Every structure is written in C-alpha cells, then in structure tokens.
Short mmCIF file of C-alpha atoms in Angstrom, two decimals:
data_model
loop_
_atom_site.label_atom_id
_atom_site.label_comp_id
_atom_site.label_asym_id
_atom_site.label_seq_id
_atom_site.Cartn_x
_atom_site.Cartn_y
_atom_site.Cartn_z
CA MET A 237 -57.09 -2.27 -58.59
CA GLU A 238 -53.62 -0.95 -60.52
CA LEU A 239 -51.30 0.80 -58.15
CA SER A 240 -48.93 3.69 -58.88
CA SER A 241 -45.22 2.51 -58.59
CA GLN A 242 -45.19 5.14 -55.88
CA TRP A 243 -47.91 3.36 -53.65
CA ALA A 244 -45.48 3.99 -50.48
CA LYS A 245 -44.43 7.04 -50.99
CA ALA A 246 -48.06 8.36 -51.45
CA LEU A 247 -48.78 6.99 -47.89
CA GLU A 248 -46.06 8.46 -45.95
CA GLY A 249 -47.55 11.75 -44.85
CA ASN A 250 -50.67 9.97 -43.87
CA ILE A 251 -48.80 7.17 -41.83
CA SER A 252 -46.45 9.92 -40.27
CA GLU A 253 -49.70 11.85 -39.12
CA TRP A 254 -51.50 8.53 -37.86
CA THR A 255 -48.31 7.61 -35.64
CA HIS A 256 -48.25 10.94 -34.31
CA ASN A 257 -52.04 11.02 -33.20
CA GLY A 258 -51.16 7.70 -31.58
CA PHE A 259 -48.11 9.15 -29.60
CA ILE A 260 -50.27 12.20 -28.12
CA ARG A 261 -53.00 9.95 -27.22
CA HIS A 262 -51.38 9.60 -23.84
CA SER A 263 -50.09 12.76 -21.70
CA ASP A 264 -46.39 12.54 -21.82
CA SER A 265 -45.18 12.27 -17.95
CA VAL A 266 -41.59 12.72 -18.54
CA GLY A 267 -41.32 16.51 -17.69
CA GLU A 268 -43.67 16.56 -14.49
CA ILE A 269 -40.77 15.77 -12.25
CA PHE A 270 -37.55 15.36 -14.32
CA ASP A 271 -35.54 18.11 -15.72
CA VAL A 272 -35.72 17.34 -19.46
CA LYS A 273 -32.44 17.91 -21.49
CA ASP A 274 -30.89 16.85 -24.86
CA ASN A 275 -27.20 15.59 -25.10
CA SER A 276 -26.16 13.72 -28.35
CA SER A 277 -22.85 13.09 -27.24
CA GLY A 278 -23.50 9.32 -26.88
CA LEU A 279 -22.00 9.49 -23.46
CA ILE A 280 -23.74 11.19 -20.76
CA ARG A 281 -21.71 12.39 -17.66
CA PHE A 282 -23.06 13.62 -14.44
CA MET A 283 -20.58 15.22 -11.78
CA ASP A 284 -20.94 16.34 -8.14
CA SER A 285 -18.61 19.25 -6.86
CA TRP A 286 -18.53 21.25 -3.74
CA GLY A 287 -17.09 24.30 -2.47
CA PRO A 288 -15.84 25.34 0.86
CA ARG A 289 -18.57 24.80 3.60
CA LEU A 290 -17.60 27.70 5.85
CA VAL A 291 -15.35 30.60 5.43
CA SER A 292 -12.40 30.53 7.74
CA LYS A 293 -11.76 32.58 10.73
CA SER A 294 -8.61 34.97 10.18
CA THR A 295 -6.90 37.88 12.10
CA GLN A 296 -5.86 41.30 11.00
CA GLY A 297 -3.22 41.38 8.71
CA GLY A 298 -3.56 37.50 8.54
CA SER A 299 -3.35 35.39 5.44
CA THR A 300 -6.33 34.15 3.84
CA HIS A 301 -7.04 30.57 3.72
CA GLU A 302 -7.36 29.11 -0.06
CA SER A 303 -9.96 26.55 -0.65
CA SER A 304 -10.25 23.95 -3.53
CA ARG A 305 -13.28 22.53 -5.00
CA GLN A 306 -14.03 19.14 -3.69
CA GLU A 307 -15.04 16.39 -6.67
CA GLY A 308 -18.12 14.30 -5.62
CA TYR A 309 -19.50 11.25 -7.33
CA GLU A 310 -19.19 10.83 -10.95
CA THR A 311 -21.87 8.91 -13.08
CA VAL A 312 -21.40 8.03 -16.72
CA VAL A 313 -23.94 6.43 -18.87
CA SER A 314 -24.87 5.55 -22.35
CA PRO A 315 -28.21 6.18 -23.62
CA GLN A 316 -31.05 3.39 -23.94
CA ILE A 317 -31.85 2.84 -27.58
CA PHE A 318 -35.62 2.11 -28.37
CA LYS A 319 -37.09 1.37 -31.60
CA GLU A 320 -39.91 -0.68 -33.26
CA LYS A 321 -41.27 -1.30 -36.96
CA MET A 322 -44.62 -2.28 -38.49
CA SER A 323 -45.25 -2.97 -41.97
CA ALA A 324 -47.95 -2.73 -44.68
CA THR A 325 -47.95 -4.82 -47.86
CA GLU A 326 -49.02 -3.92 -51.32
CA GLU A 327 -52.01 -6.30 -51.02
CA TYR A 328 -53.14 -4.15 -48.01
CA ILE A 329 -53.60 -1.10 -50.24
CA ARG A 330 -55.33 -3.25 -53.18
CA HIS A 331 -57.74 -4.53 -50.74
CA GLY A 332 -58.45 -1.46 -49.34
CA LYS A 333 -57.32 -2.00 -45.87
CA TYR A 334 -56.56 1.61 -44.99
CA ASP A 335 -58.34 1.22 -41.59
CA SER A 336 -55.82 -1.65 -40.63
CA ILE A 337 -52.84 0.57 -41.96
CA LYS A 338 -53.94 3.60 -39.84
CA GLN A 339 -54.57 1.39 -36.70
CA ASP A 340 -51.29 0.01 -36.94
CA ALA A 341 -49.53 3.22 -37.22
CA GLU A 342 -51.45 4.69 -34.48
CA ASP A 343 -50.77 1.74 -32.03
CA LEU A 344 -47.02 2.03 -32.86
CA GLY A 345 -47.17 5.83 -31.68
CA LYS A 346 -49.13 4.71 -28.56
CA ALA A 347 -46.57 2.26 -27.56
CA ALA A 348 -44.01 4.82 -28.00
CA ILE A 349 -45.40 7.38 -25.56
CA GLU A 350 -46.20 4.47 -23.21
CA THR A 351 -42.63 3.19 -23.34
CA LEU A 352 -41.27 6.56 -22.54
CA ASN A 353 -43.67 7.05 -19.58
CA ILE A 354 -43.01 3.35 -18.11
CA TYR A 355 -39.16 3.86 -18.60
CA SER A 356 -38.72 7.12 -17.05
CA ASN A 357 -41.08 6.38 -14.23
CA GLY A 358 -39.28 3.06 -13.36
CA VAL A 359 -36.82 5.49 -11.33
CA PHE A 360 -39.78 5.94 -9.13
CA ILE A 361 -41.16 2.64 -9.39
CA GLU A 362 -37.50 1.35 -8.59
CA ALA A 363 -36.64 4.07 -5.72
CA PHE A 364 -36.46 1.44 -3.20
CA THR A 365 -34.97 -1.38 -5.38
CA SER A 366 -31.49 -2.45 -4.22
CA THR A 367 -30.40 -3.44 -7.51
CA SER A 368 -31.45 -0.20 -9.11
CA LEU A 369 -28.28 1.76 -9.05
CA PHE A 370 -27.40 4.88 -10.96
CA TYR A 371 -25.78 7.52 -8.82
CA GLY A 372 -22.10 7.14 -8.00
CA ASP A 373 -22.76 6.21 -4.41
CA ALA A 374 -24.13 2.82 -5.57
CA LEU A 375 -27.30 2.96 -3.75
CA PRO A 376 -31.02 3.36 -4.73
CA LEU A 377 -32.57 6.73 -5.24
CA MET A 378 -34.18 6.46 -1.97
CA SER A 379 -31.82 5.08 0.87
CA THR A 380 -31.24 5.22 4.47
CA LEU A 381 -27.29 4.73 3.86
CA HIS A 382 -26.31 7.76 1.45
CA THR A 383 -22.40 8.20 2.04
CA ARG A 384 -21.14 11.53 1.95
CA PRO A 385 -18.25 12.32 -0.73
CA ASP A 386 -16.40 14.19 1.95
CA GLY A 387 -16.55 11.03 4.41
CA GLY A 388 -18.87 12.60 6.83
CA THR A 389 -21.64 11.15 8.46
CA ALA A 390 -24.06 9.00 5.85
CA GLN A 391 -27.47 10.49 5.05
CA ASN A 392 -30.99 9.18 4.36
CA ASN A 393 -33.90 10.27 2.41
CA ALA A 394 -35.99 7.35 3.09
CA SER A 395 -38.35 6.35 5.86
CA ALA A 396 -36.95 3.30 7.49
CA THR A 397 -40.30 2.29 8.68
CA GLY A 398 -42.28 2.68 5.61
CA VAL A 399 -44.54 5.21 7.26
CA ALA A 400 -47.78 5.63 5.54
CA LEU A 401 -49.09 8.92 4.00
CA THR A 402 -50.71 11.05 6.52
CA GLU A 403 -50.72 14.62 7.62
CA THR A 404 -48.37 13.71 10.32
CA ASN A 405 -45.94 11.54 8.49
CA LEU A 406 -45.87 14.18 5.55
CA GLU A 407 -44.60 16.54 8.09
CA THR A 408 -41.94 14.04 8.76
CA GLY A 409 -40.93 13.75 5.39
CA LEU A 410 -40.76 17.54 4.70
CA ILE A 411 -38.65 18.19 8.04
CA ALA A 412 -36.09 15.60 6.61
CA LEU A 413 -36.12 17.31 3.24
CA LYS A 414 -35.38 20.61 4.79
CA GLN A 415 -32.51 19.16 7.09
CA GLN A 416 -30.62 17.47 3.98
CA LYS A 417 -26.96 18.30 3.82
CA GLY A 418 -24.53 18.56 0.63
CA GLY A 419 -21.74 16.46 0.05
CA ASN A 420 -19.43 18.72 2.33
CA GLY A 421 -21.85 18.84 5.06
CA GLN A 422 -23.16 22.30 4.43
CA LYS A 423 -26.84 22.60 5.14
CA LEU A 424 -28.95 23.10 2.02
CA ALA A 425 -31.85 25.16 1.41
CA THR A 426 -34.26 22.15 0.40
CA GLY A 427 -37.69 21.65 1.14
CA ASN A 428 -38.59 25.20 1.63
CA SER A 429 -40.68 25.98 -1.34
CA ALA A 430 -41.85 24.62 -4.71
CA ILE A 431 -42.57 21.08 -2.86
CA THR A 432 -44.19 18.36 -4.95
CA LEU A 433 -45.87 15.11 -3.45
CA MET A 434 -46.22 12.39 -5.88
CA VAL A 435 -48.61 9.66 -5.24
CA GLN A 436 -50.38 7.10 -7.32
CA GLU A 437 -54.02 7.04 -8.41
CA ALA A 438 -54.78 4.72 -5.34
CA GLN A 439 -53.81 7.37 -2.97
CA ASP A 440 -55.26 10.59 -4.94
CA LYS A 441 -58.19 11.10 -2.43
CA GLU A 442 -56.15 11.12 0.48
CA ALA A 443 -53.24 13.33 -0.98
CA ILE A 444 -55.81 16.02 -1.83
CA ILE A 445 -57.82 15.83 1.28
CA ILE A 446 -54.14 16.21 3.22
CA THR A 447 -52.67 19.03 1.15
CA GLY A 448 -56.01 20.88 -0.30
CA SER A 449 -58.76 20.97 2.20
CA THR A 450 -59.65 24.78 3.18
CA ARG A 451 -59.13 23.57 6.71
CA ARG A 452 -57.06 20.95 8.32
CA SER A 453 -58.13 17.51 7.69
CA GLY A 454 -59.01 15.17 10.74
CA THR A 455 -59.62 17.69 13.33
CA GLY A 456 -62.72 18.56 15.14
CA ASN A 457 -61.92 22.23 15.39
CA ASN A 458 -61.13 22.81 11.59
CA ASP A 459 -57.57 24.24 12.36
CA LEU A 460 -55.78 26.22 9.50
CA ASN A 461 -54.44 23.70 6.97
CA TRP A 462 -50.89 24.68 6.72
CA TYR A 463 -50.20 22.48 3.74
CA LEU A 464 -52.80 24.35 1.47
CA GLY A 465 -50.64 26.30 -1.30
CA LYS A 466 -47.35 25.05 0.31
CA VAL A 467 -47.32 21.33 -1.52
CA ASN A 468 -48.36 20.40 -4.98
CA VAL A 469 -49.68 17.20 -5.54
CA TYR A 470 -48.92 15.22 -8.63
CA ILE A 471 -51.23 12.15 -9.36
CA ASN A 472 -48.70 10.01 -11.34
CA PRO A 473 -50.64 7.16 -13.64
CA TRP A 474 -47.50 5.40 -14.03
CA PHE A 475 -46.31 4.99 -10.56
CA GLY A 476 -48.88 2.40 -9.10
CA SER A 477 -49.52 -1.43 -8.92
CA ASP A 478 -50.95 -1.49 -12.34
CA VAL A 479 -47.48 -0.46 -13.76
CA THR A 480 -44.27 -2.70 -13.93
CA SER A 481 -40.94 -0.95 -14.77
CA LEU A 482 -38.87 -2.02 -17.91
CA ASN A 483 -37.07 -3.91 -15.21
CA SER A 484 -40.01 -6.02 -14.45
CA VAL A 485 -40.28 -4.21 -10.86
CA ALA A 486 -44.01 -3.72 -9.90
CA GLY A 487 -45.08 -0.58 -8.84
CA LEU A 488 -46.90 0.21 -5.19
CA ASP A 489 -50.15 1.68 -4.33
CA THR A 490 -48.89 2.77 -0.73
CA SER A 491 -45.33 4.64 -1.70
CA TRP A 492 -45.22 8.28 -1.69
CA LEU A 493 -42.42 10.67 -2.62
CA LEU A 494 -41.52 14.16 -2.31
CA PHE A 495 -39.46 16.63 -4.47
CA ASP A 496 -37.86 20.10 -4.05
CA MET A 497 -38.71 20.94 -7.75
CA ASN A 498 -35.99 23.57 -7.51
CA SER A 499 -32.95 21.52 -6.28
CA HIS A 500 -33.48 17.79 -7.05
CA GLY A 501 -31.03 16.35 -9.37
CA LEU A 502 -33.58 13.96 -11.67
CA ASN A 503 -32.61 14.12 -15.17
CA PHE A 504 -34.07 12.68 -18.19
CA VAL A 505 -31.72 13.22 -21.06
CA TYR A 506 -32.39 12.71 -24.83
CA ASP A 507 -29.88 11.43 -27.14
CA LEU A 508 -32.49 11.52 -29.83
CA ARG A 509 -36.23 12.56 -29.64
CA PRO A 510 -38.85 10.29 -31.08
CA SER A 511 -38.45 10.22 -34.80
CA TYR A 512 -40.70 8.49 -37.45
CA LYS A 513 -38.92 6.87 -40.52
CA MET A 514 -40.83 5.17 -43.59
CA TRP A 515 -39.17 2.99 -46.39
CA GLU A 516 -40.27 0.63 -49.16
CA ASP A 517 -38.65 -2.73 -49.77
CA ASP A 518 -39.23 -3.24 -53.51
CA ASP A 519 -38.57 -7.08 -53.24
CA ARG A 520 -41.20 -7.82 -50.75
CA ASP A 521 -43.78 -5.18 -52.01
CA THR A 522 -43.70 -4.04 -48.39
CA MET A 523 -43.42 -0.55 -46.68
CA TYR A 524 -42.21 -0.07 -43.18
CA ASN A 525 -43.11 2.42 -40.65
CA LYS A 526 -40.35 2.76 -37.84
CA ILE A 527 -40.13 4.82 -34.45
CA LYS A 528 -36.79 5.17 -32.87
CA PHE A 529 -35.72 7.20 -29.74
CA SER A 530 -32.78 6.82 -27.31
CA CYS A 531 -32.55 8.61 -23.70
CA VAL A 532 -31.50 7.93 -20.28
CA ALA A 533 -33.63 8.52 -16.79
CA GLY A 534 -31.50 9.01 -13.68
CA TRP A 535 -30.11 11.38 -11.12
CA LYS A 536 -26.90 13.29 -10.87
CA ASN A 537 -27.60 13.20 -6.85
CA TRP A 538 -30.34 12.14 -4.34
CA LEU A 539 -30.55 15.41 -2.76
CA GLY A 540 -33.95 17.24 -2.98
CA THR A 541 -35.83 14.09 -2.70
CA TRP A 542 -37.46 11.97 0.06
CA GLY A 543 -39.54 8.86 -0.01
CA SER A 544 -41.60 6.25 2.01
CA LYS A 545 -42.64 2.87 0.82
CA GLY A 546 -45.85 3.39 2.71
CA ASP A 547 -46.23 -0.52 3.53
CA GLY A 548 -45.23 -0.07 7.37
CA ALA A 549 -42.31 -2.58 6.80
CA ALA A 550 -38.77 -1.94 7.89
CA TYR A 551 -36.62 -0.79 5.02
CA SER A 552 -32.51 -0.32 4.81
CA SER A 553 -30.78 -0.02 1.81
#
C-alpha cells in the first residue's frame, strides 16, 4: 500500500475526535463542588481580607471611628502541568491498524479526564492529611486547629472524634457549619442554605436514606424528615477507598464532608484547559498525539466546609 506524503495530516481530524471521545467517557467531577475559574497569569494568588466586625458606638456630635481593612492569609501557587503523548508509525497505517490508533487516542483522552478527576478530588481525599497544606494557616482543609488572622480563638471544621454518618451526627456537623466565624470573629451566614453532603459510593444508601426519606429514618412514628429538600447529596466516585490521590493517599469509605455551596472557598483554576496537539516526525515516520493541561486545585479559605473521617478515631491536626 502506497501512502500519501500527507498521511499524518490526513489522520489529525480523526485522532482529535477519538481523543475527545475518550475524554468525555467519564463525567467531569471538577465542577461538582469547586468553583472553576481560568487564570493564565502563571502565578495564582488567593488573599483573605476582612472589614470591621461591628460598628462602633458613638455620641451626639461625636467623631466617627474609622476602620481599615484587615488582611488575612495569602496563598500563592503555581499551576501543575500535566502532559502525555502517544505515537503511531507509518507502518500502522500501511498495515491497516486503524483500530489500534483509535484505541490509543481514546485511551489518552480517558487518561486525561481520570487525571483531572483524581487530581481535583485529591483535595478531599487528603482533607485530613497533615502534610497536605494549601491555605496560609498551614493546616489541612479539615482541621481542629484553624487559627484566626486576627489572633482570636482558633476554630475547627472537623470532628475530633471521627463521628460516623448518622442523622444525629449530620445535625452536629450542620450546627458546626452554621457557627463558623470569619477571620475577624464575625458570625457568618454559613450553613443555612445550598448545603451539599459529599460521600463515597460506599455510603450512597445511608446518605440518601437520611436526607431523602419522605419521613424521618430510624423512627417508629415516622416523624417529619427535616433534611428533606434542605441537604443535597453528592455521591463522589473519586473519593472512596478504590481511589488513591496523586500524592499516594488512599481514600476512605467512611469519611463525609459538608459544603455550603454559596460561601465555601474551594477553587479549581485552569491555567490551560485540556488541549490536543498532533505533529509528524519525518525522520522516524511517526506521528504524535499529545494532550496537555495545567491547573491548580485548592482553597482560598476553609470556611463553609466541615468534615469527619467517620472512622471513630480521635483526630487533631
């Protein structure tokens, strides 16, 4: 079989389509919890700041107290670059191995979406990991020791006893979410609406029974289920024991997290969204298919989140 000198060019459209078909094979979980943004500056900066907590008392004709904005913690990060390539030789075409070329392209796309899902959800898998630090207080996302920028009493957004997911413990977490205070000690309006409970596939049934039953679960007289319509459940397939983060931390089948979707500070920032590139190496009679993206997953503050490892063990970090 004699090939055109443009054999590689002729394949580009097909390979691009096959790669994208592989990419969309899995759902993209990044936007389920994170606020997704674009920032191609090469250096991504998160900064907290706070105005006055209260308005000062005054007197008739008295002067007005002037407040200044208080800076909180600053977090500066560079995006993580991901890239991978696969090749097809001229012999693949001459020997009619189009199925192999298609499979390679689809597998590259599937690897890209799996990488994005595991990388982004690593924030939640590692939420209790003492070495997984991002925010300026140098503590994990879920901590019992969050310091306040103004030097006030430290706060926590994690269960110190690793309580399991039950109706009673869900209420404990929601109350803790509602009582969070800002960096200047001001009471926040967190936990009152747009609440999402995130669990793994292993806790799917329990989470739905607690939050979705028409009547209150576990009671003999079928009391009103207060959670019905108030707590959304996200069953995260990238959060359980069958998933290991890119930092080699294994997920748990017991942990559960709460998010106020109107106020949490979780951000996923793209420096470069997934892009495909193809080129030919004439010397090797080979064409390459490459996928590349760069991004960062993290949090500008921990407020609007609460979690438990659910393993019944003491936790302090």
